[in-house]
XYZ file of C-alpha atoms in Angstrom:
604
model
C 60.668 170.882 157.427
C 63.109 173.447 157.010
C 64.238 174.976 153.947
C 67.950 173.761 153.767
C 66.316 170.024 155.281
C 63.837 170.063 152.096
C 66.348 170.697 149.892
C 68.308 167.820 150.971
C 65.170 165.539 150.993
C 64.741 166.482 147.220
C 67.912 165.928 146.243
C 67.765 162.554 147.758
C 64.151 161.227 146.100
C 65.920 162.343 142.863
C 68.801 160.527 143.423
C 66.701 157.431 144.530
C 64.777 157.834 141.644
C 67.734 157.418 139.008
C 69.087 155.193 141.174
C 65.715 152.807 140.445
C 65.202 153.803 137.015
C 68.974 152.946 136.233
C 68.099 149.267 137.496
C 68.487 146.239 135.313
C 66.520 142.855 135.549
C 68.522 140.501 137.015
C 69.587 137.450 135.168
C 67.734 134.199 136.150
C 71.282 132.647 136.559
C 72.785 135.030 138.911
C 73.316 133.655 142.624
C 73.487 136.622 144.168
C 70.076 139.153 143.475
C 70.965 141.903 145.653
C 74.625 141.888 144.835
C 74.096 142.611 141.209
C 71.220 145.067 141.691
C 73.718 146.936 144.655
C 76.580 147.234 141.996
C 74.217 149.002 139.661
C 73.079 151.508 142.159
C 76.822 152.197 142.951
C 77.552 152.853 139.535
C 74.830 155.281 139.207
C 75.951 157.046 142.251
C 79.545 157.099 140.942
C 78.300 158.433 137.372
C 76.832 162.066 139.713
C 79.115 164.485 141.637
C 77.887 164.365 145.563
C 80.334 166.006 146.918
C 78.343 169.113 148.008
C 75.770 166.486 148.697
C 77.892 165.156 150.840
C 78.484 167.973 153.141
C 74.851 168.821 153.393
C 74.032 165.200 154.917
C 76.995 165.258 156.994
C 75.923 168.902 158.787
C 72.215 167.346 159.334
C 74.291 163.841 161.305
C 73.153 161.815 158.895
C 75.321 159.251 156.560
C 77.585 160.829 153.702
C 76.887 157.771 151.654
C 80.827 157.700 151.911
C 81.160 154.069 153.775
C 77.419 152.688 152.044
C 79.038 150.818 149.099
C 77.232 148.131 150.063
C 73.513 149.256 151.095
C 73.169 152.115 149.004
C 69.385 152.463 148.389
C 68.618 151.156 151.814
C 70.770 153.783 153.058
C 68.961 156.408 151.553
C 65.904 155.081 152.090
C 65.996 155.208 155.935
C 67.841 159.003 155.378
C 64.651 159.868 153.709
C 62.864 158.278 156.581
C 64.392 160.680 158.948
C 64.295 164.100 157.201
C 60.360 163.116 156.114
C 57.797 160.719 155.682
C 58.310 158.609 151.706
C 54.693 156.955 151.218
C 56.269 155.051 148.558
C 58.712 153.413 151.154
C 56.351 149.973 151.144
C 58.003 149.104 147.550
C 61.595 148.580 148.527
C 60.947 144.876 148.666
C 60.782 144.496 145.361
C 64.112 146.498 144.592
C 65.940 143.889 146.634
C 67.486 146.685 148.302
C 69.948 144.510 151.405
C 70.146 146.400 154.918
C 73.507 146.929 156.598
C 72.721 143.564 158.029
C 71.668 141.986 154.978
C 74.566 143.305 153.265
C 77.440 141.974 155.856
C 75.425 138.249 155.728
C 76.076 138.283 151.898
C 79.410 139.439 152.363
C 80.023 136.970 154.656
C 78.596 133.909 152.491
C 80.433 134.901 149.581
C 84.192 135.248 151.398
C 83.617 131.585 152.999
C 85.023 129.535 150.447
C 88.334 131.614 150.917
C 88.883 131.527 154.612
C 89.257 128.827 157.481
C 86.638 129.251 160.166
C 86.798 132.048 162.898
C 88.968 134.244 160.829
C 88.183 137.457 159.416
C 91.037 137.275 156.777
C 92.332 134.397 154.738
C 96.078 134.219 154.134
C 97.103 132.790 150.774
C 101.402 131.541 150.525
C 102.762 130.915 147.065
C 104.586 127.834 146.982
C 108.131 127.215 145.687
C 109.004 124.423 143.382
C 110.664 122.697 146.432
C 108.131 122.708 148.664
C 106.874 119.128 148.606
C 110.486 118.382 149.446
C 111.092 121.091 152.371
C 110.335 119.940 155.612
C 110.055 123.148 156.927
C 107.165 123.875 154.687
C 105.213 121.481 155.704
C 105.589 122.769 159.309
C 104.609 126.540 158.193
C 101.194 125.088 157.036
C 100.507 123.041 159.955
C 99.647 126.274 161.747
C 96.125 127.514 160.741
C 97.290 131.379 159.406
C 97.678 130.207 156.200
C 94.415 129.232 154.533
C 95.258 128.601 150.816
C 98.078 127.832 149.519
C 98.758 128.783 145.566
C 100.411 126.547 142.977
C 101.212 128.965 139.877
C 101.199 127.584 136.617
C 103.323 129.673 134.807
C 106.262 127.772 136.446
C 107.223 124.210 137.054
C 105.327 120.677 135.699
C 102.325 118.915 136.361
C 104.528 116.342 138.106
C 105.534 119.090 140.356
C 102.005 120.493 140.636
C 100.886 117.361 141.911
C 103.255 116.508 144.307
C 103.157 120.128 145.933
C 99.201 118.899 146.078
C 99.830 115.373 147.646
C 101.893 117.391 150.081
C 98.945 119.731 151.238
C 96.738 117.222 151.267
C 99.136 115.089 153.807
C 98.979 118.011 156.202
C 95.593 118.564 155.982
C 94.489 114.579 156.952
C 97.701 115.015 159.680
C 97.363 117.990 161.324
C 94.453 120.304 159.077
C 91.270 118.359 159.896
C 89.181 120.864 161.319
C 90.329 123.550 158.956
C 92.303 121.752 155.844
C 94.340 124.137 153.802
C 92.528 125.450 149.942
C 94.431 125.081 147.222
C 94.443 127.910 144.502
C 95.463 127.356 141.168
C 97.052 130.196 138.629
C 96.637 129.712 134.826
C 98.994 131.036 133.369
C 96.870 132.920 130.971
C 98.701 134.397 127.884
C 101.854 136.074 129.919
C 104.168 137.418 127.707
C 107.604 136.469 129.101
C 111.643 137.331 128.567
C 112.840 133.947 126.745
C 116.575 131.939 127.824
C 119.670 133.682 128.079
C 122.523 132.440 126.645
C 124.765 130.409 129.405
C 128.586 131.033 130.161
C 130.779 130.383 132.717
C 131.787 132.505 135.161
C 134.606 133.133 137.362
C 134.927 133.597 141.285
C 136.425 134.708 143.796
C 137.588 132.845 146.789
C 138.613 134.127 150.474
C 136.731 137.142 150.279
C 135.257 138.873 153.892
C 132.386 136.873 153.571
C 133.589 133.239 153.044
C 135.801 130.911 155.465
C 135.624 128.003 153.828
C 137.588 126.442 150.393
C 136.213 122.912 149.960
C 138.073 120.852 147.045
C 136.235 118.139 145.725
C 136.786 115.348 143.125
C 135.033 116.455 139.958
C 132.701 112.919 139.245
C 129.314 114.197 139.999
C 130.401 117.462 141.406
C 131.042 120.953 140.159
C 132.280 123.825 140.631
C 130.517 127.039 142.230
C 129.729 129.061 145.106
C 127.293 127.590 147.754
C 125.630 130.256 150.122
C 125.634 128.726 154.013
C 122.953 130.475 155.177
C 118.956 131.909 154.444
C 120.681 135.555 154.962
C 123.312 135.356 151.988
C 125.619 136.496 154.347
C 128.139 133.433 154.364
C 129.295 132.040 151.563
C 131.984 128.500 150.552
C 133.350 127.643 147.341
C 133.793 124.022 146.046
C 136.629 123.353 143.308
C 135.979 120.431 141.660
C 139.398 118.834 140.424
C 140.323 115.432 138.430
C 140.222 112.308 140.909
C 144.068 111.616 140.605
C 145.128 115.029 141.700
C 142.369 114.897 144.356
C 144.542 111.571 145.683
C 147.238 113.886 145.684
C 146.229 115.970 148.055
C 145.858 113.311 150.805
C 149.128 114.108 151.906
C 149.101 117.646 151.178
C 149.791 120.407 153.821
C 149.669 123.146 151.493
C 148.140 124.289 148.316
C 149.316 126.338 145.374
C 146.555 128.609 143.656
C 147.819 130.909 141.020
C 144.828 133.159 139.072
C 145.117 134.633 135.485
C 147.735 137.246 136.463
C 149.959 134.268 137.967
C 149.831 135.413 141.701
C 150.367 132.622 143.817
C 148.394 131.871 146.556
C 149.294 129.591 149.259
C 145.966 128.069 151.252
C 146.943 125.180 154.226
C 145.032 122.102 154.293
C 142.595 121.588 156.931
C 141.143 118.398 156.503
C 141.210 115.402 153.679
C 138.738 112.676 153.295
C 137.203 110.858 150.174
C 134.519 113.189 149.767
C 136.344 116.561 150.701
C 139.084 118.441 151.358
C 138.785 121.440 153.299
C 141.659 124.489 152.678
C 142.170 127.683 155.387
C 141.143 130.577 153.547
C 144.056 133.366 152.609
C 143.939 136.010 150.510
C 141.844 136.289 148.115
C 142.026 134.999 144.676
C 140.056 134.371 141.350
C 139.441 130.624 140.056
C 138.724 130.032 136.715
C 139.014 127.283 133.727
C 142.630 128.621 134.290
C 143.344 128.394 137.172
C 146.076 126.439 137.865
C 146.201 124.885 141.309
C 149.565 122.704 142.716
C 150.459 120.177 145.477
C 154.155 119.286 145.754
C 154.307 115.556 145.707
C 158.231 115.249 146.723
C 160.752 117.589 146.890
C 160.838 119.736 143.582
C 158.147 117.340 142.019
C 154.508 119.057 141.888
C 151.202 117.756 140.502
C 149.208 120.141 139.085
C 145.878 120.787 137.458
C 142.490 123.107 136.995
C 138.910 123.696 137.789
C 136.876 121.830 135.864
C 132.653 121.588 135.533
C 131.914 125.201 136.381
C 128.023 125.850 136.588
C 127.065 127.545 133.748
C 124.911 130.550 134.712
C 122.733 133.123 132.407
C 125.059 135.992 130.662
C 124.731 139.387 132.321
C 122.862 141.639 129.968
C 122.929 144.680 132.124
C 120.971 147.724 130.405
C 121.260 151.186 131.090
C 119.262 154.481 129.809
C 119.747 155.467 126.386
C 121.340 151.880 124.880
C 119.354 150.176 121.817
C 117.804 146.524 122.611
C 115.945 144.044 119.739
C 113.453 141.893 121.305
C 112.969 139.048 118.672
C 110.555 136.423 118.781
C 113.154 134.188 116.623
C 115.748 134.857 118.657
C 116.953 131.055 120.777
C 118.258 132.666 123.565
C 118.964 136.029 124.726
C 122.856 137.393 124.468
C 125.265 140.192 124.037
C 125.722 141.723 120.938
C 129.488 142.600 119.980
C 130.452 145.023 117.035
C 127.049 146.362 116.576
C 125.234 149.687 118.236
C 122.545 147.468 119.685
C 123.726 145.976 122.983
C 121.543 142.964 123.068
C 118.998 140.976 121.588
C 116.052 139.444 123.768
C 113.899 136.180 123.365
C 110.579 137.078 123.575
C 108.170 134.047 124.712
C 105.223 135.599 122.808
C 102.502 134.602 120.420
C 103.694 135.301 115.923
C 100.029 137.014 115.874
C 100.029 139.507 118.794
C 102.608 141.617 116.850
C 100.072 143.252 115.007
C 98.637 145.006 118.074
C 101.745 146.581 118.715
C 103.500 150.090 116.953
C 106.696 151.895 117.438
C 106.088 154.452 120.008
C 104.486 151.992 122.442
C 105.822 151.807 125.983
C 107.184 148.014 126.764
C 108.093 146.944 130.694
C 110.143 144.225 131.762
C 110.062 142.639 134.967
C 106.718 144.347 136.932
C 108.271 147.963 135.394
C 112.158 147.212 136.749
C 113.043 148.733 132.810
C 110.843 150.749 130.703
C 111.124 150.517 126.649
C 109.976 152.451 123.934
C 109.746 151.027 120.430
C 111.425 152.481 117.924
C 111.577 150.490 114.956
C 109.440 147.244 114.236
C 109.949 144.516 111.612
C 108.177 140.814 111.094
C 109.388 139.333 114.051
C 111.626 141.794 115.962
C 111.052 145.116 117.857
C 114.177 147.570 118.437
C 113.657 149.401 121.672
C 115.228 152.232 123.142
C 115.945 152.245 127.379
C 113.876 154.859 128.855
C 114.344 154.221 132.553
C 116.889 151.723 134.375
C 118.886 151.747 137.629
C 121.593 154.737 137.546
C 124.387 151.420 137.869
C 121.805 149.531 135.240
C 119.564 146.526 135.360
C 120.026 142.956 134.781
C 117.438 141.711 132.091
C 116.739 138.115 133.407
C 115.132 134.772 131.925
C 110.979 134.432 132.635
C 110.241 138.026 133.656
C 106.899 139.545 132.344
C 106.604 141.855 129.457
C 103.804 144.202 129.235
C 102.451 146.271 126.653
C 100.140 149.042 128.107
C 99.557 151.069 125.182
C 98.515 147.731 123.298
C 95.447 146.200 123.824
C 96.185 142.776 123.179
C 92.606 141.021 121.850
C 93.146 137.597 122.931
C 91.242 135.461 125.221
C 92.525 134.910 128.913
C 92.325 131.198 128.569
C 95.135 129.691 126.340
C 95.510 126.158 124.700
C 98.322 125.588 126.983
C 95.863 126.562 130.107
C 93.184 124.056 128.866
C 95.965 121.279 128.800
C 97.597 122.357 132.136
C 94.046 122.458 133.813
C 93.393 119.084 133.148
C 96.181 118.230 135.216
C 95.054 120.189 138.401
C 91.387 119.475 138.425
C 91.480 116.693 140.361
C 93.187 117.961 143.137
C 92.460 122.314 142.830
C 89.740 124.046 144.807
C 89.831 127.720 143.712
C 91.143 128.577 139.794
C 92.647 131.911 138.621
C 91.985 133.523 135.779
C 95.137 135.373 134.971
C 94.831 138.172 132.064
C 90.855 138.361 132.616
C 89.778 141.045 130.273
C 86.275 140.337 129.586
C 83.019 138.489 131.046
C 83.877 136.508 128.509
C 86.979 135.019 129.921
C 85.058 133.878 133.036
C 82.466 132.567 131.004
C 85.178 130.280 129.165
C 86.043 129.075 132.869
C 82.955 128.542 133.638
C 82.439 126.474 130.940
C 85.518 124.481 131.619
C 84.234 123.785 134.774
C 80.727 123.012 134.177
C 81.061 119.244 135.918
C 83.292 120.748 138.469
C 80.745 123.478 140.069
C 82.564 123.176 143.540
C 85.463 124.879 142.301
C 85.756 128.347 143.153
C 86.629 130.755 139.870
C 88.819 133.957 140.565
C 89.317 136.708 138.661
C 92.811 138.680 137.893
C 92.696 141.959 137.460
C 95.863 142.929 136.063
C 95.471 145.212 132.285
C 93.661 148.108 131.356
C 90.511 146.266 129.315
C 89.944 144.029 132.699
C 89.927 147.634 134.553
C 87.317 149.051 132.509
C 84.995 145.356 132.122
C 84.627 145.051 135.839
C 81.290 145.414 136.225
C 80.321 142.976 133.656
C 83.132 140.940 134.990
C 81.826 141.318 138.789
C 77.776 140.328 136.885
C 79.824 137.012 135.441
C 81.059 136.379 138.722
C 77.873 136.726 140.431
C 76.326 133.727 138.703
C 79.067 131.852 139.828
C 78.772 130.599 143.773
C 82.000 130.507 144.562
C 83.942 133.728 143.113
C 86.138 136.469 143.795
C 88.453 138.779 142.158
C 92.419 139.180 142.808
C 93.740 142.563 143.008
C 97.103 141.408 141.123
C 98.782 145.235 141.438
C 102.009 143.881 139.686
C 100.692 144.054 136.342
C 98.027 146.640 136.625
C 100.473 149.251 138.104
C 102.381 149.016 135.018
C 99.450 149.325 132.975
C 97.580 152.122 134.600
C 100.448 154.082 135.573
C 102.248 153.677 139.063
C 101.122 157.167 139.869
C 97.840 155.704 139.665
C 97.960 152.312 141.396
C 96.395 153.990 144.868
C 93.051 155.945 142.689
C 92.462 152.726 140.262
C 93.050 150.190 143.968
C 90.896 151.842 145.675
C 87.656 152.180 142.865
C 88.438 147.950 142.449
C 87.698 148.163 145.963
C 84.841 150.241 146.068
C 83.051 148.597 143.063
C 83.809 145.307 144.424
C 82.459 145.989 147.878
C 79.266 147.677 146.322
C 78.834 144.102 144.278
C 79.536 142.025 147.476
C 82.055 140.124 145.832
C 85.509 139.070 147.440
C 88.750 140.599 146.804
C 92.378 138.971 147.149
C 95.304 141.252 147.868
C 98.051 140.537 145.769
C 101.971 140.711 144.594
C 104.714 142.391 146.120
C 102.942 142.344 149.878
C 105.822 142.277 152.245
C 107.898 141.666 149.474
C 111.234 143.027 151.271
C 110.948 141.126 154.496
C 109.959 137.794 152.359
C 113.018 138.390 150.540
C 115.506 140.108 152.617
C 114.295 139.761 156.286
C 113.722 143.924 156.674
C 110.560 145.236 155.481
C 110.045 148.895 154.571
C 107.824 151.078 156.693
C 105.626 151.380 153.430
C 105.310 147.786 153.363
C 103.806 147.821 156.427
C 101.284 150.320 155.778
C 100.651 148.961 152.479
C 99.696 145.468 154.552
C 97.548 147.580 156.262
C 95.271 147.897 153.612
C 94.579 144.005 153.706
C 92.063 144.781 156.119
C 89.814 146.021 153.049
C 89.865 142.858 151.667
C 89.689 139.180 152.606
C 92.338 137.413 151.770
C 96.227 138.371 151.379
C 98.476 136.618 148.653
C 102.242 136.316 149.842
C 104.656 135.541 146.997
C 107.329 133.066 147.768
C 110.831 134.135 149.307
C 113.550 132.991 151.348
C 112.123 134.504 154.900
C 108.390 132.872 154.590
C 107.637 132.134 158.471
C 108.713 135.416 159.769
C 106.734 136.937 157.180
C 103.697 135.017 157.861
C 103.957 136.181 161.220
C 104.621 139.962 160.594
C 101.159 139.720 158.293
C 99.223 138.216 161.303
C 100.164 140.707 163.530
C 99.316 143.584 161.163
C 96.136 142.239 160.123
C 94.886 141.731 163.848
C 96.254 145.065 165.206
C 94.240 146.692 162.230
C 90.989 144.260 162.913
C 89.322 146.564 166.139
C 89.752 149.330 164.095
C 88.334 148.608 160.627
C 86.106 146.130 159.374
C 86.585 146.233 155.483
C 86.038 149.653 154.681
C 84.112 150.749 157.764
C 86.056 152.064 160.320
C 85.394 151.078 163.838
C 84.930 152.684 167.382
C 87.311 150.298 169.461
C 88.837 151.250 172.491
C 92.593 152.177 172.844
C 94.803 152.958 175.531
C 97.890 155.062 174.599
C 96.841 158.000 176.084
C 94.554 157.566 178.576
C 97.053 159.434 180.991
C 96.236 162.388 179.023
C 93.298 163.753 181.571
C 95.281 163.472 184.562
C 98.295 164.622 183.589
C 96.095 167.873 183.012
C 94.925 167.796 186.191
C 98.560 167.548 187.438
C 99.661 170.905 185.792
């Protein structure tokens, strides 16, 4: 053996060696031997630099280690083989160290409970709270992309739960028989929200460029807004709703008479009357209000006259740029304006009288997945004055229900509220994979576990979404392992904001690793193709980020307006990546794009 080759070999039996050393007995509870022992070796190789290492295999054409998350001591076992004999190669049994093949099989048998059959990827759709009601739903699932649909907690009723259940379940005995749809349920976990805004009514605009249609109604059991036509927000109607005897004025209208606040008159012909409607011709454009006055001439210099009434109420704007002063109070009804003060709003905050105490003036605060950043400036019993540190240059609407996080806080409560353990009692009899949002330590799953002890079926998932969950993995990934049916969501919403968005792509891709090392599932979630769900045009680094789903096994799709073109956008990205990569392994397929290349050579 050469020199250089001897070196190598040593530096491998040494590694091996802590590697084996480093090796903890593996609970008599775990499922999955070779998975727990295979994290532990990764960790030990991730605690040494190999880079140079690294190199040295690589010049010799042997494995970098690079792509053996998953086989690690097998892997440099048989490397050992090759540069020289190892006489002590006959006790690897006993280290339950899995071959590549051995590895994949495990793999395999641990992603099953995620995916329908033949598919290398599962595809998981959030459901709205209409979708037991939308037709068109029901029609997305009946084709077998989606595997597992997810009903989040944090929003809606049981009532709703259920019937968004009873729904799946009707397309699965109908037209999902041979590969019925999963369905995932979210605890809520404690999420830390933005409380009600106050409500006021506000004015609009009629016979702008995007709306050709005035509809007049008569005000019992109608009101009066604007009604989008179309899934593109492109096209837009107004209904007035007006008192019933001026309505039966208009029957023999030809014209009507809108004046706005600054008394401009507006003339608008009548289309079409019937009991339910009348329609007006747009004109130009003008702003109804509670005072609004709108006129039909009964007979000659007679008029009836009257206003809008029933206007949907809608949340105030509380638009915040850098630099202004906002309280968030946990007393506080609803959020609102403040007038005559330097502060230009207070906030509800939907949080927990006894998590104050982990926070302190300097902490960072984000609201809405990092959409405004906050420092705290001043604190008091129940309020928190915060400074803007970051908003749109034209601001940013603060809005009811959006998450609050705290990453400079570590917030020491358990995953698993009161409110979960009720809610979970409502979805047990119909869920087949539950999330653990929040999960922070082993014991979080634990607590699951617990709740599911007559219930073993039920596949447990683990969110990891704040800085404590980040750095309990591994024990979190050994909780999981004694638990058949497990996996661990990638929820990047949250996490981004608490490791740092600059971050997000180093702290993904060690989840990744450390997951694949432990054999263990991962779930690819929030904001995937979040501009095509939402706006029908996805961003190239959308695309790219989908990419990445081929690491993983299953995709999470949020809801949006655009779902069935965005279901199909994800299926074509996941199986142009699939002869190309299989997890993180890249592959040797065959492509075509320039297989001119050669002749065009010869043509020169």
């Amino acid at each position: 053996m050469q020199k250089e080759t001897l070196e190598i070999y040593e530096k491998l039996i040494d590694l091996r060696k802590k590697i084996v050393q480093r090796r903890l007995a593996v609970p008599n509870s775990c499922f999955y031997p070779m998975s727990y022992l295979n994290m532990q070796d990764f960790l030990t190789l991730k605690k040494e630099d190999l880079r140079t290492l690294q190199l040295e295999l690589m010049t010799e054409g042997l494995s970098s280690l690079s792509r053996s998350h998953k086989h690690l001591l097998y892997t440099i076992e048989r490397e050992l083989e090759l540069l020289g004999s190892m006489p002590d190669r006959c006790d690897t049994p006993k280290h339950l160290s899995p071959s590549p093949e051995e590895a994949y099989l495990i793999t395999e048998e641990r992603a099953k409970f995620l995916k329908c059959q033949n598919r290398d990827n599962a595809v998981m759709l959030t459901l709205p709270s209409n979708a037991a009601e939308d037709i068109s739903f029901s029609q997305i699932l009946e084709q077998e992309t989606i595997s597992i649909v997810r009903i989040n907690t944090a929003h809606d009723s049981p009532k709703v739960w259920k019937s968004m259940a009873d729904m799946v379940k009707r397309v699965n005995q109908e037209k999902r028989t041979s590969c019925p749809i999963k369905i995932y349920v979210d605890m809520a976990g404690p999420k830390i929200r933005t409380g009600a805004i106050k409500k006021v009514i506000e004015p609009f605009r009629i016979c702008t460029k995007d709306m050709h249609k005035v509809i007049i109604v008569p005000a019992l059991g109608n009101s009066s807004h604007i009604v989008y036509e179309d899934e593109r927000y492109t096209s837009r109607k107004a209904v007035i709703a007006v008192d019933e005897t001026f309505y039966a004025d208009l029957q023999n209208a030809d014209i009507v008479e809108i004046n706005d606040h600054d008394r401009k008159a507006r003339f608008l012909s009548v289309d079409s009357w019937s009991e339910e409607a009348c329609i007006l011709k747009c004109a130009k454009k003008v702003e109804i209000s509670a005072q609004t006055a709108i006129k039909v001439q009964k007979e000659k210099r007679k008029y009836s006259e009257t206003f809008p009434v029933n206007f949907q109420k809608i949340p105030e704007e509380i638009r915040v740029f850098e630099g202004d002063t906002i309280v968030l109070s946990t007393k506080a009804a609803f959020g609102h304006l403040l007038d005559g003060t330097s502060y230009k709003a207070i906030i509800a905050l939907q949080m927990d009288k006894q998590l104050f105490s982990y926070l302190n003036e300097q902490d960072r605060v984000y609201i809405d997945d990092g959409k405004i950043k906050l420092s705290i400036i001043e604190k008091t019993d129940d309020t928190l004055l915060c400074r803007v540190e970051r908003a749109k240059a034209n601001g940013t609407v603060i809005k009811e229900e959006k998450g609050i996080n705290f990453p400079d806080s570590f917030l020491d409560i358990p995953a698993i509220t009161d409110e979960d353990r009720e809610n979970f009692r409502s979805v047990v009899g119909f869920c087949d994979i539950v999330g653990v949002s929040f999960t922070q330590t082993d014991k979080d799953i634990e607590m699951m576990k617990e709740m599911l002890k007559e219930n073993e079926d039920i596949g447990i998932v683990a969110k990891i979404e704040t800085n404590k969950g980040l750095q309990n993995l591994p024990h979190i990934l050994a909780s999981l392992a004694a638990w058949e049916k497990s996996a661990v969501m990638l929820a990047r919403g949250d996490l981004a904001i608490e490791v740092g968005f600059e971050n997000l792509a180093y702290v993904q891709g060690n989840i990744l690793d450390l997951c694949e090392a432990a054999h263990t599932p991962v779930i690819y979630a929030t904001q995937i193709l979040e501009s095509l769900m939402k706006k029908n045009l996805p961003s190239r680094a959308e695309i790219i980020d989908a990419s990445i789903a081929q690491r993983t096994d299953c995709v999470m799709l949020n809801k949006g307006t655009f779902t069935k073109r965005t279901i199909e956008t994800l299926e074509k990205i996941i199986l142009s990546m699939q002869p190309f990569f299989y997890k993180h392994q890249p592959l040797l397929s065959k492509i075509h794009e320039w297989d001119g290349f050669r002749d065009s050579l010869k043509e020169r």
